[in-house]
CSV table of C-alpha atoms in Angstrom, one decimal:
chain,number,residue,atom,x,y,z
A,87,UNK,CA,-31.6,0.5,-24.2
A,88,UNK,CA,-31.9,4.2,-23.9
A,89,UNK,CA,-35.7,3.7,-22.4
A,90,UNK,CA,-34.6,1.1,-20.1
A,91,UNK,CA,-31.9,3.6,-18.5
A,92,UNK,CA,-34.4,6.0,-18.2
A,93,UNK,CA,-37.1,4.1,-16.7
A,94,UNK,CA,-34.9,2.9,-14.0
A,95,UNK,CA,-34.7,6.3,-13.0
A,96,UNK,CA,-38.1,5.8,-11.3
A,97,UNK,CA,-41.5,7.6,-11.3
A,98,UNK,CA,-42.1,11.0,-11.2
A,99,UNK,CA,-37.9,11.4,-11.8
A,100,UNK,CA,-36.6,13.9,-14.8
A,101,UNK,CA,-35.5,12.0,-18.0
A,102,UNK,CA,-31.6,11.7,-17.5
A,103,UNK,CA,-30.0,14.0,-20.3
A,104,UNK,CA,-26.2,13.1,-19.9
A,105,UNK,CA,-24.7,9.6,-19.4
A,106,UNK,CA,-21.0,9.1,-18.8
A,107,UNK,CA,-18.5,6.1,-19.0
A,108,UNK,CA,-15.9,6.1,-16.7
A,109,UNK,CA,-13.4,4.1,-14.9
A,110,UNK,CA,-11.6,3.8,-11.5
A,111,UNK,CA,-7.8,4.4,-12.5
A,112,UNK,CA,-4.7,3.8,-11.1
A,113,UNK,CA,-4.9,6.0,-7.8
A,114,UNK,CA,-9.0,5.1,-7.8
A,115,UNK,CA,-10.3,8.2,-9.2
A,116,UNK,CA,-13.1,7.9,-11.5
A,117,UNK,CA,-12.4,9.5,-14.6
A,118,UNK,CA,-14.2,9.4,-18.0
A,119,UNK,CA,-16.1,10.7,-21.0
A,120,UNK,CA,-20.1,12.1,-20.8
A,121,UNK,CA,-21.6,12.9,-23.6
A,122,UNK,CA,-25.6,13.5,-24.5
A,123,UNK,CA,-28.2,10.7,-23.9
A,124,UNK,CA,-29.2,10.3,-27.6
A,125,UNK,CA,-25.8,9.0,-27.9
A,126,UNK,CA,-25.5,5.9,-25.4
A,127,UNK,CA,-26.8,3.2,-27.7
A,128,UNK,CA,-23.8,4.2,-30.0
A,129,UNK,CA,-21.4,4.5,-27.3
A,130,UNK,CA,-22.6,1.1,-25.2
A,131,UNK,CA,-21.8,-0.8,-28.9
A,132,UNK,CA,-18.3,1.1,-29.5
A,133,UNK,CA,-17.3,2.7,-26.7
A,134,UNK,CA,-15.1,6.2,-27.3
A,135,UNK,CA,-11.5,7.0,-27.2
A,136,UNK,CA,-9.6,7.7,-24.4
A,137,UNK,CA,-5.7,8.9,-23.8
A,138,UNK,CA,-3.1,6.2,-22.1
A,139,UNK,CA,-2.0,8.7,-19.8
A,140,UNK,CA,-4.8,9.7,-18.1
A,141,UNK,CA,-4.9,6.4,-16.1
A,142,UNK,CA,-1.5,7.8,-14.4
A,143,UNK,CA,-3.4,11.3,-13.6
A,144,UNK,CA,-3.3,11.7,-10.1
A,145,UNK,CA,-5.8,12.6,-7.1
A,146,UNK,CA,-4.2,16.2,-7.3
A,147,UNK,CA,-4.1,16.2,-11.4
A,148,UNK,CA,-0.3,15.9,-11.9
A,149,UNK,CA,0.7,13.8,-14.4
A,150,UNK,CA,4.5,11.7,-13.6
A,151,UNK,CA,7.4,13.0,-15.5
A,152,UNK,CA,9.3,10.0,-17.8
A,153,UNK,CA,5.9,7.8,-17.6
A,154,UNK,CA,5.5,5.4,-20.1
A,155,UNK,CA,3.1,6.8,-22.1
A,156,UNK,CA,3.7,10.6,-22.6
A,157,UNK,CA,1.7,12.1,-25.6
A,158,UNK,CA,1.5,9.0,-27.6
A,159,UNK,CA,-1.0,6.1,-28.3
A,160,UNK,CA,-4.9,5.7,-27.6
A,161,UNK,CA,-7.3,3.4,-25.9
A,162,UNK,CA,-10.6,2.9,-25.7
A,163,UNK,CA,-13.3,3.2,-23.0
A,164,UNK,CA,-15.7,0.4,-23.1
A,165,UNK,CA,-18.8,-0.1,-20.8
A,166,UNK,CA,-18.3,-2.7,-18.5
A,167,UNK,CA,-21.4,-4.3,-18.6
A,168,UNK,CA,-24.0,-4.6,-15.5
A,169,UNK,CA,-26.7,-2.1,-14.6
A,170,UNK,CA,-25.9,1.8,-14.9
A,171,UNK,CA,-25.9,4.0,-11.6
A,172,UNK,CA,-28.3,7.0,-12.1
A,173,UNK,CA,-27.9,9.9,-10.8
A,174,UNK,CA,-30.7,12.2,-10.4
A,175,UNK,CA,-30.6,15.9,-11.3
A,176,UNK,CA,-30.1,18.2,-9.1
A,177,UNK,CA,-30.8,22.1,-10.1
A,178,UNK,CA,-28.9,23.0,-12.6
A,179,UNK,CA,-27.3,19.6,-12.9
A,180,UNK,CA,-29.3,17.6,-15.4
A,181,UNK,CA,-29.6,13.5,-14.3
A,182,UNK,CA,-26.6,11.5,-15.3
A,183,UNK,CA,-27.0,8.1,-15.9
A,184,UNK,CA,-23.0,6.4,-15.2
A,185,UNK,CA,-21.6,3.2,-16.6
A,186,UNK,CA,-18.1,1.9,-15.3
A,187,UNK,CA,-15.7,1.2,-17.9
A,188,UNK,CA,-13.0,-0.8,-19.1
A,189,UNK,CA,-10.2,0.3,-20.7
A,190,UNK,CA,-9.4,-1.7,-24.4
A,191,UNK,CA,-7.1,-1.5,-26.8
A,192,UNK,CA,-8.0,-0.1,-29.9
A,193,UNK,CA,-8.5,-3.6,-31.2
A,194,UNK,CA,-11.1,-4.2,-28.1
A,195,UNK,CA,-8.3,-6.6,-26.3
A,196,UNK,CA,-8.4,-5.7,-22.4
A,197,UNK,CA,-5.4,-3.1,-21.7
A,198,UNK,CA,-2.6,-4.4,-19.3
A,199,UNK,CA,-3.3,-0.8,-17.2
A,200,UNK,CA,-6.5,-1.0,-16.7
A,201,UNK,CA,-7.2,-2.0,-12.9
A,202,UNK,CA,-10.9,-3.3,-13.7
A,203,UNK,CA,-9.3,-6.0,-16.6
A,204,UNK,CA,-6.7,-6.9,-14.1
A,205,UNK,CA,-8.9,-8.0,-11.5
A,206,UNK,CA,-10.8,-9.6,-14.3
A,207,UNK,CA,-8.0,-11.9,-15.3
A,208,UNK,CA,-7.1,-12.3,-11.9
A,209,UNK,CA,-11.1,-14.2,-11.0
A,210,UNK,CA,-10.7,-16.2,-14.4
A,211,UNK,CA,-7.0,-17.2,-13.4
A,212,UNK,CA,-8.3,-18.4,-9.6
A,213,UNK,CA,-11.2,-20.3,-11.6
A,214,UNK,CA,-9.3,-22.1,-13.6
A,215,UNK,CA,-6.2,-23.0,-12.0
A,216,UNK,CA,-7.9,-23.8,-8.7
A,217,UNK,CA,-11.8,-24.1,-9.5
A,218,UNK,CA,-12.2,-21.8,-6.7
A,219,UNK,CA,-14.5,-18.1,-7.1
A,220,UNK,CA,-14.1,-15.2,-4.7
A,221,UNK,CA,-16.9,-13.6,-2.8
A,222,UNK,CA,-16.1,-10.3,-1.1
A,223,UNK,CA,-17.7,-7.3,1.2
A,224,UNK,CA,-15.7,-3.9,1.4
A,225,UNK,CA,-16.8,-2.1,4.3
A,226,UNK,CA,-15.2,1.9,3.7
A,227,UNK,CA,-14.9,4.1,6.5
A,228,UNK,CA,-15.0,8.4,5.6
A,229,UNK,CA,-16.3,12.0,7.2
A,230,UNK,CA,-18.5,13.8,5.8
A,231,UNK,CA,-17.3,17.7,6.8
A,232,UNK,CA,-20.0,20.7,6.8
A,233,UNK,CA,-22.9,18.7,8.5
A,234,UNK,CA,-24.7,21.4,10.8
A,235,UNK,CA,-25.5,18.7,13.5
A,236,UNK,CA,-22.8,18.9,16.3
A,237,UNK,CA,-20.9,15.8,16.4
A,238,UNK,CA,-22.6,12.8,17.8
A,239,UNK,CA,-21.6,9.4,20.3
A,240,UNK,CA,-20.2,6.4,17.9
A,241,UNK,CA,-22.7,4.4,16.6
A,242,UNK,CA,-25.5,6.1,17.6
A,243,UNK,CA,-29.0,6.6,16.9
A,244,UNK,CA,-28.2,10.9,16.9
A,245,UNK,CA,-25.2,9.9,14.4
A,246,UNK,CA,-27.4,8.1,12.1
A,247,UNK,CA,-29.8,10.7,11.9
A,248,UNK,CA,-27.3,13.7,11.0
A,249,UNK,CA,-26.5,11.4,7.6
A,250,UNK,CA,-30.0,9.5,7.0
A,251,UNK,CA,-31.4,12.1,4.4
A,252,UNK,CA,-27.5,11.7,2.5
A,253,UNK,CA,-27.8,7.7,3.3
A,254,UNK,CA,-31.7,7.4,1.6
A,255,UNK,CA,-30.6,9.6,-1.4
A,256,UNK,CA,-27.9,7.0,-1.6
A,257,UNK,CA,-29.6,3.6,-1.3
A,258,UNK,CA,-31.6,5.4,-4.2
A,259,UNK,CA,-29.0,5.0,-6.3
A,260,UNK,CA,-28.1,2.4,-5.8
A,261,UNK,CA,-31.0,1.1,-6.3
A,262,UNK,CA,-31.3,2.4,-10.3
A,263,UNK,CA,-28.3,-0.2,-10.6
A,264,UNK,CA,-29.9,-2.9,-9.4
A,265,UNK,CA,-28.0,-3.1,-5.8
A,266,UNK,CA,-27.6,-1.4,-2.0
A,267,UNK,CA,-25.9,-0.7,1.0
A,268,UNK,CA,-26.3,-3.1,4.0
A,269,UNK,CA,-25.3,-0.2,6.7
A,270,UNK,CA,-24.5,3.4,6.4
A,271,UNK,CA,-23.4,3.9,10.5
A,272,UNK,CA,-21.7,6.8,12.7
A,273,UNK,CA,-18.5,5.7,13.6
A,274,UNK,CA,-15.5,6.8,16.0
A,275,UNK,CA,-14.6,10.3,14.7
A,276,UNK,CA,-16.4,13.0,14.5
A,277,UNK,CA,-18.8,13.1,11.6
A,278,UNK,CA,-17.3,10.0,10.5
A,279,UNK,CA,-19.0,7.1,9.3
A,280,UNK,CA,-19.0,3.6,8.0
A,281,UNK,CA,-21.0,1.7,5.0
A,282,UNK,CA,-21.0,-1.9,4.4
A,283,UNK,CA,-21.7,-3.5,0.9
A,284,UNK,CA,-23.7,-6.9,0.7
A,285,UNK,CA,-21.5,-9.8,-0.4
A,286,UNK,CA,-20.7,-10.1,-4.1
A,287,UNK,CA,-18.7,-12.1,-6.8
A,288,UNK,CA,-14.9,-10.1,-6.6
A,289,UNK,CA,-15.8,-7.9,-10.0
A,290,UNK,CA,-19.3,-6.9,-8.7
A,291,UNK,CA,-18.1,-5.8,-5.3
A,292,UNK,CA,-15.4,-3.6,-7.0
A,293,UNK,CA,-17.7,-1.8,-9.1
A,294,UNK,CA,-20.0,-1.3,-6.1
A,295,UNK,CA,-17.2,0.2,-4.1
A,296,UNK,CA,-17.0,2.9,-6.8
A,297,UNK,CA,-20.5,3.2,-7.5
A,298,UNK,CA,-21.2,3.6,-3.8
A,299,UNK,CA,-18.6,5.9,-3.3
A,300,UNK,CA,-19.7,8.1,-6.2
A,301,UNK,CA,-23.2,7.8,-5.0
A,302,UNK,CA,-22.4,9.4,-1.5
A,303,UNK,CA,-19.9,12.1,-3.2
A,304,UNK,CA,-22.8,12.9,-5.2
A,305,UNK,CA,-25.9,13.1,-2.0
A,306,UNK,CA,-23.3,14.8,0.2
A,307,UNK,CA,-22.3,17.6,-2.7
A,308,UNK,CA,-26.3,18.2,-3.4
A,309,UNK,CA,-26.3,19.7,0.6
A,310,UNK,CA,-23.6,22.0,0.5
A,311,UNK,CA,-21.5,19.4,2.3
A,312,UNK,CA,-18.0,17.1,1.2
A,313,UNK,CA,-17.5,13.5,1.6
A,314,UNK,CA,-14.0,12.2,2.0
A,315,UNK,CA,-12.6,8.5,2.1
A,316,UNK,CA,-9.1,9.7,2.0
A,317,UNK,CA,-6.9,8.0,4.5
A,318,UNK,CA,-5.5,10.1,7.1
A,319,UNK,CA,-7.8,13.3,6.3
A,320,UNK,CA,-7.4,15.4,9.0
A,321,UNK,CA,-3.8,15.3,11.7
A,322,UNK,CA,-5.8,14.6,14.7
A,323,UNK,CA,-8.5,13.0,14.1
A,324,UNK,CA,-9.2,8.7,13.7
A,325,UNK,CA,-8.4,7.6,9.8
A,326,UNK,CA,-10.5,6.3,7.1
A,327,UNK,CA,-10.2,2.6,6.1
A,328,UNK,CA,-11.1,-0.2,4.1
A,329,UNK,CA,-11.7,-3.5,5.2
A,330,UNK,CA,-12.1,-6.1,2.3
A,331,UNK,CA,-14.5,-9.3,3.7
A,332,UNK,CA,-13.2,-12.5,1.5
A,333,UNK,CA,-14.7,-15.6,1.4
A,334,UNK,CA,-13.9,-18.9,-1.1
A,335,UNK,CA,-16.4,-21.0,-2.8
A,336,UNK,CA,-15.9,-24.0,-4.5
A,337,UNK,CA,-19.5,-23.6,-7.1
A,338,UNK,CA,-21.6,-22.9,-4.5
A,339,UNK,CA,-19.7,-25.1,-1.5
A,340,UNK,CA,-18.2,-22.7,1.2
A,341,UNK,CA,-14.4,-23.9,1.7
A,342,UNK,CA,-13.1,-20.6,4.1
A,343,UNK,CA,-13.5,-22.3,6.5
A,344,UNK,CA,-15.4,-25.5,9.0
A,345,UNK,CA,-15.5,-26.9,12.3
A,346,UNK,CA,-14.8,-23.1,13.3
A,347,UNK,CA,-11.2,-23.0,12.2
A,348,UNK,CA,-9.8,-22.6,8.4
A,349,UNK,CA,-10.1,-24.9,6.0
A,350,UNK,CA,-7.2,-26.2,3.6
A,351,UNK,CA,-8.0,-24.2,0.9
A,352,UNK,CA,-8.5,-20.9,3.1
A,353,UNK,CA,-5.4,-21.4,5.0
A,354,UNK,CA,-3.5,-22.1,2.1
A,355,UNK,CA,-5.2,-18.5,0.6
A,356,UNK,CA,-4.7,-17.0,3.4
A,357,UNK,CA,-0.8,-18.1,3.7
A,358,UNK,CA,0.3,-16.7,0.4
A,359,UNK,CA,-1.5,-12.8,1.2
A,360,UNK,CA,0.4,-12.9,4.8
A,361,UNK,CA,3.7,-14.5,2.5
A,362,UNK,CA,3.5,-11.5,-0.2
A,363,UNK,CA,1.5,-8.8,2.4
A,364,UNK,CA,4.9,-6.3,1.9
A,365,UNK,CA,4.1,-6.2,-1.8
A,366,UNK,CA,0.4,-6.2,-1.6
A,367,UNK,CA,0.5,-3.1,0.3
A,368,UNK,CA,1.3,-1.0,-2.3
A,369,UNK,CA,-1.7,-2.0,-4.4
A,370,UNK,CA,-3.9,-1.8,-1.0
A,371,UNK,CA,-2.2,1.8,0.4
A,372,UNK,CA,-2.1,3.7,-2.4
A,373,UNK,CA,-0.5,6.9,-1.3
A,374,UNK,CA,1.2,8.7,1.2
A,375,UNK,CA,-1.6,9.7,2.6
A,376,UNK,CA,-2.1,5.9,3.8
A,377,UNK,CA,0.5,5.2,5.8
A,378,UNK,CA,0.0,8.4,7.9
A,379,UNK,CA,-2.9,6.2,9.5
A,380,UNK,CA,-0.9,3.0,10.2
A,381,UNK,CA,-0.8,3.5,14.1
A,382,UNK,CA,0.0,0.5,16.7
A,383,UNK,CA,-3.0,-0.3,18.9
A,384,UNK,CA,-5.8,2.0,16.8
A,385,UNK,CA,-7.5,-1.8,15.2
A,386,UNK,CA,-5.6,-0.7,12.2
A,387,UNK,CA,-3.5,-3.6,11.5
A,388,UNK,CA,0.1,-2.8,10.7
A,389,UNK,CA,1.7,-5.9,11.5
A,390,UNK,CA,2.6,-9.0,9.3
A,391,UNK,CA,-0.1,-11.7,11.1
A,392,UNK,CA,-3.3,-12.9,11.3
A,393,UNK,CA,-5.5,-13.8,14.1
A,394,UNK,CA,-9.5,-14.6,14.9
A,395,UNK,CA,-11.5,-12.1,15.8
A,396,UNK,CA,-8.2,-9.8,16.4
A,397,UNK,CA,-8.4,-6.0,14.5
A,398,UNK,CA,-5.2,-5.3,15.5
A,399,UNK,CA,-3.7,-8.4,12.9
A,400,UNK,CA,-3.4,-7.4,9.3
A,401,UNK,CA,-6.1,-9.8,8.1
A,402,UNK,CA,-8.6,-11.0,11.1
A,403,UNK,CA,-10.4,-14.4,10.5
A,404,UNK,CA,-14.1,-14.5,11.3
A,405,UNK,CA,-15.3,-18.2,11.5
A,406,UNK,CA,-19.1,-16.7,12.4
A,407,UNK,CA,-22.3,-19.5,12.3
A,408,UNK,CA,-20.9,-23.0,11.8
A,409,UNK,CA,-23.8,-25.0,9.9
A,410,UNK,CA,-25.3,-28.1,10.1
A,411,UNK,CA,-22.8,-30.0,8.4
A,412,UNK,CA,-19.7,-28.2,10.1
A,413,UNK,CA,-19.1,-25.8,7.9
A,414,UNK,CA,-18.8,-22.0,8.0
A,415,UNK,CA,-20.5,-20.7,5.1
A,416,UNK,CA,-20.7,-17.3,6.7
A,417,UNK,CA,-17.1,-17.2,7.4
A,418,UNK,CA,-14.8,-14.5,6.0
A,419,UNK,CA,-11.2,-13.4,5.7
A,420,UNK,CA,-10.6,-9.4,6.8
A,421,UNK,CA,-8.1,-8.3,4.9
A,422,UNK,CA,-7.6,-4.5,6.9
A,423,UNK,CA,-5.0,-2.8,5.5
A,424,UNK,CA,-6.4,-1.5,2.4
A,425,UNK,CA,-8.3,2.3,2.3
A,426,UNK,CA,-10.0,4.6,-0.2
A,427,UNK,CA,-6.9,5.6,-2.0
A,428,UNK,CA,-6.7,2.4,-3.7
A,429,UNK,CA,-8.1,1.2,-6.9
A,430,UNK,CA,-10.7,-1.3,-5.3
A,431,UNK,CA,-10.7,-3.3,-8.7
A,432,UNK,CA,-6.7,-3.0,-8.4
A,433,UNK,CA,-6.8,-4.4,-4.3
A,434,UNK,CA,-8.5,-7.4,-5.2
A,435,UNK,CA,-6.4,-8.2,-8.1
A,436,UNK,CA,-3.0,-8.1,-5.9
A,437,UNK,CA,-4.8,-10.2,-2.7
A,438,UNK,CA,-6.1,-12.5,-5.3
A,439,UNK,CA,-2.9,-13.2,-6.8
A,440,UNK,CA,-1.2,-13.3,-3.7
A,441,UNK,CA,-3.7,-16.2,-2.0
A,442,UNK,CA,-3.0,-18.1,-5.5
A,443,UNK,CA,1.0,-17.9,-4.6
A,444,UNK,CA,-0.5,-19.9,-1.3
A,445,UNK,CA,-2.7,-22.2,-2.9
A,446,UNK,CA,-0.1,-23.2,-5.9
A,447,UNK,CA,2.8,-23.8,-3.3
A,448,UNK,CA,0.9,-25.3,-0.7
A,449,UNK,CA,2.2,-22.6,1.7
A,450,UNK,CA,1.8,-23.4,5.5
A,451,UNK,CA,0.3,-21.0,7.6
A,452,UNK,CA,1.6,-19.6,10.3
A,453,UNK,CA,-0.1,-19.7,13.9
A,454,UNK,CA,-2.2,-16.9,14.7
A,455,UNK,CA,-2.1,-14.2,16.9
A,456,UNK,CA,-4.6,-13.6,19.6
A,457,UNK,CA,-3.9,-10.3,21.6
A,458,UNK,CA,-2.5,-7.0,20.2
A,459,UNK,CA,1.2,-7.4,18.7
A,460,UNK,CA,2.3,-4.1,19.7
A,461,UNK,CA,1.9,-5.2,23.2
A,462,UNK,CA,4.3,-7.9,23.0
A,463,UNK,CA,8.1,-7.0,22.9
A,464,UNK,CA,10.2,-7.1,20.0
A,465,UNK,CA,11.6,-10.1,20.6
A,466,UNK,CA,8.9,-11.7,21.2
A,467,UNK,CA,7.3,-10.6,18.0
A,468,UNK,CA,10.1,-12.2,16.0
A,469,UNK,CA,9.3,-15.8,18.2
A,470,UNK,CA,6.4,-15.5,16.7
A,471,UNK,CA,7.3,-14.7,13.4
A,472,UNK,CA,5.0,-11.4,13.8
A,473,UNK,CA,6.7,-9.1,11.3
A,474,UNK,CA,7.2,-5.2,10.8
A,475,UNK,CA,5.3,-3.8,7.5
A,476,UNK,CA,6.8,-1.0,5.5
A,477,UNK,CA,6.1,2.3,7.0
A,478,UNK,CA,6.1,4.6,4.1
A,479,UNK,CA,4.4,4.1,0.6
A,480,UNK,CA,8.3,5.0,-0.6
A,481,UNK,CA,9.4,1.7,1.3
A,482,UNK,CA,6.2,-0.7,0.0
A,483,UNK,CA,7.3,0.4,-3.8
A,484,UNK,CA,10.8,-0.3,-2.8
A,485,UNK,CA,10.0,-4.1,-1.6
A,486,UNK,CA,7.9,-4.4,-4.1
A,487,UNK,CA,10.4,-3.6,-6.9
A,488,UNK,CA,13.0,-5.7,-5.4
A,489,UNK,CA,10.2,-8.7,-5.5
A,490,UNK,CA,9.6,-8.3,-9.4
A,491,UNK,CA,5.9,-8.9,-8.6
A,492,UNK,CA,4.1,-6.4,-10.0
A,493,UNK,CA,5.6,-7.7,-13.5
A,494,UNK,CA,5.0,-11.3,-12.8
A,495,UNK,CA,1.4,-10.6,-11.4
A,496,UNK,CA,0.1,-7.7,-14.1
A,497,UNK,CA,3.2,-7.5,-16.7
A,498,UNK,CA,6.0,-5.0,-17.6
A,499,UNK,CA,3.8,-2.6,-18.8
A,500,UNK,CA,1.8,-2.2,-15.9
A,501,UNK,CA,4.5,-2.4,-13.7
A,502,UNK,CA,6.1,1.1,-15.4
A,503,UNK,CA,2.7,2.9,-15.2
A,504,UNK,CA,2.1,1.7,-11.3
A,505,UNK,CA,5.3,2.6,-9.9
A,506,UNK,CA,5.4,5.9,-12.1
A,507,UNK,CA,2.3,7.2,-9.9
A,508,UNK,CA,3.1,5.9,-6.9
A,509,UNK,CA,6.3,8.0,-7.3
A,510,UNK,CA,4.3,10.6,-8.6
A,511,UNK,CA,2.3,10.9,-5.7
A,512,UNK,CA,5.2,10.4,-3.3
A,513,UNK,CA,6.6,14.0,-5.2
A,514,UNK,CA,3.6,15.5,-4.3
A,515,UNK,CA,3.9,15.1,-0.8
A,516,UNK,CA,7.4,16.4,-0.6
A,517,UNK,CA,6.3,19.1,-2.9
A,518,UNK,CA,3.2,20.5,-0.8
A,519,UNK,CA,4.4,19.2,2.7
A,520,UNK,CA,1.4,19.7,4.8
A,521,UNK,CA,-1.1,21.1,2.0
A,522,UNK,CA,-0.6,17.7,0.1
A,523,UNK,CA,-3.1,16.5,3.1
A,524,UNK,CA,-5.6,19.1,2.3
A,525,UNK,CA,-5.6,18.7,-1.3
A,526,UNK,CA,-5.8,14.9,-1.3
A,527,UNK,CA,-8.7,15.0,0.7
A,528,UNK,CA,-10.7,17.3,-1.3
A,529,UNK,CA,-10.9,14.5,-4.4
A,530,UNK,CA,-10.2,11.0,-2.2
């Protein structure tokens, strides 16, 4: 196994002398064990220990007071399986080849906490209750501060060219683990920009939005430069998010969506993440940091409705080409209120449970929404039934709580470590007032 790593390093690359397994916790940071390269045979067949309580560490390294876990207990790390990520070497820095993990029980039973088996159980659940699979695209937004090129027009060929040396290391990567991205792009803000993933099955695409992220952290680093997907980075400048591209399949039939307009199946979905969107916040906008970017009229999403083609509804519907036989296999649901301080593995989980609320109740699905709500009056907003989202991560954690989903979704013991960093992180705000910003950045 240990050649096989190495080899997909490519020609002419050094031998990798440090490999690493690591998982994307609770507030998305990736966080692990490395150890020497003779050792990953052993380690891919037993994994190595790992302490409950790091899971709850946050972006800034506190740890909450009264968590669940304290000093006590052990897990393990376990690789995940699927192709490594190498990382090349880089001075100093000898190549690292990187495995994502799951976190086990010391009897090799998936741990409730662990965000990557949670989304695991969530696909099998959605198989087998409803024969349906998920196939999703995240598209992440982030800056990239220290460039030397002065900033360049959105989306343009200048803007592409300040990041395309950081955007070919990248697709390198990628590439040792077997995938790619489909577009690394300038966007609005200054230095910011935009990568899309291909589509994937729901467990693949999570562990590519953490590879890729780790990829560009990595490329931008090697230049003296910083990458940041944190939300709201910067006061005045345009956020950073995530939009999450969902699309149902039924073996390999499409059933999203046909004759240009949502089928059963995807309304139904769709229904039951608009019904529980309060609660799936919480798991999409992990921090305070998030909500700092939720904005009326800035195609971010922050109402309670859906609508075709419309960014400024919290999940837009894209019917795209409609095929021969009337259906759209192309077609995709947008879920947009989601961003980079969110376990990816932990976002899907909480949007897949909530489109299984729709489908097991049949829930109807409200008209959509085809101009910008926050140009429509109050009253009018409630004739529609457009609703208000919670405007603080404190207020999402308190809906959430009163719903009792998080326990009926991922169980009681998940449900203490979630809202213990959540709170965590909402301490840390009041704590460091405008330094929290500064700080979160620097690791999100």
């Amino acid at each position: 196994m240990t050649g096989q790593m190495i080899e997909g390093a490519g020609r002419g690359a050094e031998a990798p002398k440090l490999a690493m397994i690591a998982n994307a916790d609770l507030s998305g940071v990736v966080r692990g064990r490395s150890f020497p390269i003779e050792r990953l045979d052993a380690v891919m067949a037993s994994g190595l220990p790992w302490v409950p309580a790091n899971v709850l560490l946050s972006p800034l390294n506190t740890i909450p007071a009264g968590n669940p876990f304290g000093p006590v207990g052990e897990t393990r790390l376990r690789a995940g399986g699927g192709r490594p990520m190498i990382l090349p070497a880089r001075g100093e820095r000898p190549a690292v080849v990187f495995h994502i993990a799951d976190i086990c029980t010391t009897d090799d039973a998936s741990w409730p906490v662990c965000p990557r088996g949670q989304l695991k159980r969530a696909v099998d659940d959605l198989a087998s209750e409803h024969g349906l699979r998920l196939e999703v695209g995240f598209e992440h937004e982030l800056f990239i501060t220290g460039l030397q090129e002065t900033p360049t027009p959105a989306f343009s060929l200048m803007g592409t060219r300040a990041v395309s040396g950081i955007a070919d290391e990248v697709q390198a990567m990628l590439r040792t683990a077997g995938t790619r991205l489909d577009q690394f792009v300038a966007e609005f803000g200054a230095h910011q920009f935009e990568i899309a993933a291909p589509v994937l099955d729901a467990l693949a695409a999570a562990d590519h939005a953490v590879l890729s992220r780790e990829a560009i952290r990595d490329a931008a680093r090697a230049r003296g430069t910083h990458a940041t997907f944190a939300p709201k980075p910067f006061a005045n400048a345009p956020g950073n998010g995530v939009h999450i591209h969902l699309s149902l399949w039924r073996g390999d039939a499409p059933v999203t969506a046909a004759e240009d307009a949502l089928a059963p199946e995807g309304a139904a979905f769709l229904a039951g993440v608009l019904a529980h969107l309060p609660s799936v916040l919480a798991f999409t906008l992990g921090s305070v940091n998030s909500y700092e970017r939720l904005l009326p009229s800035n195609w971010v999403g922050i109402y309670r409705c859906w609508g075709e083609r419309n960014r400024e509804a919290a999940v837009r519907f894209c019917p795209r080409t409609r095929s021969a036989d009337g259906r759209n296999p192309g077609a995709s649901l947008e879920y947009r209120l989601a961003d980079g301080s969110a376990s990816p593995h932990l976002a899907l989980a909480a949007i897949i449970r909530a489109g299984m609320a729709g489908l097991a109740q049949g829930l109807a699905l409200p008209d959509g929404v085809d101009c910008d709500p926050a140009g429509l009056t109050a009253e009018e907003r409630k004739a529609r039934g457009i609703d208000d989202l919670p405007p603080t991560l404190d207020a999402a954690l308190s809906g959430l709580e009163k719903s009792g989903l998080a326990r009926a979704w991922f169980g009681e013991l998940f449900e203490a470590a979630f809202f213990s960093v959540c709170r965590n992180d909402v301490g840390d705000a009041a704590r460091l007032g405008e330094a929290y910003r500064a700080q979160f950045a620097q690791t999100i």
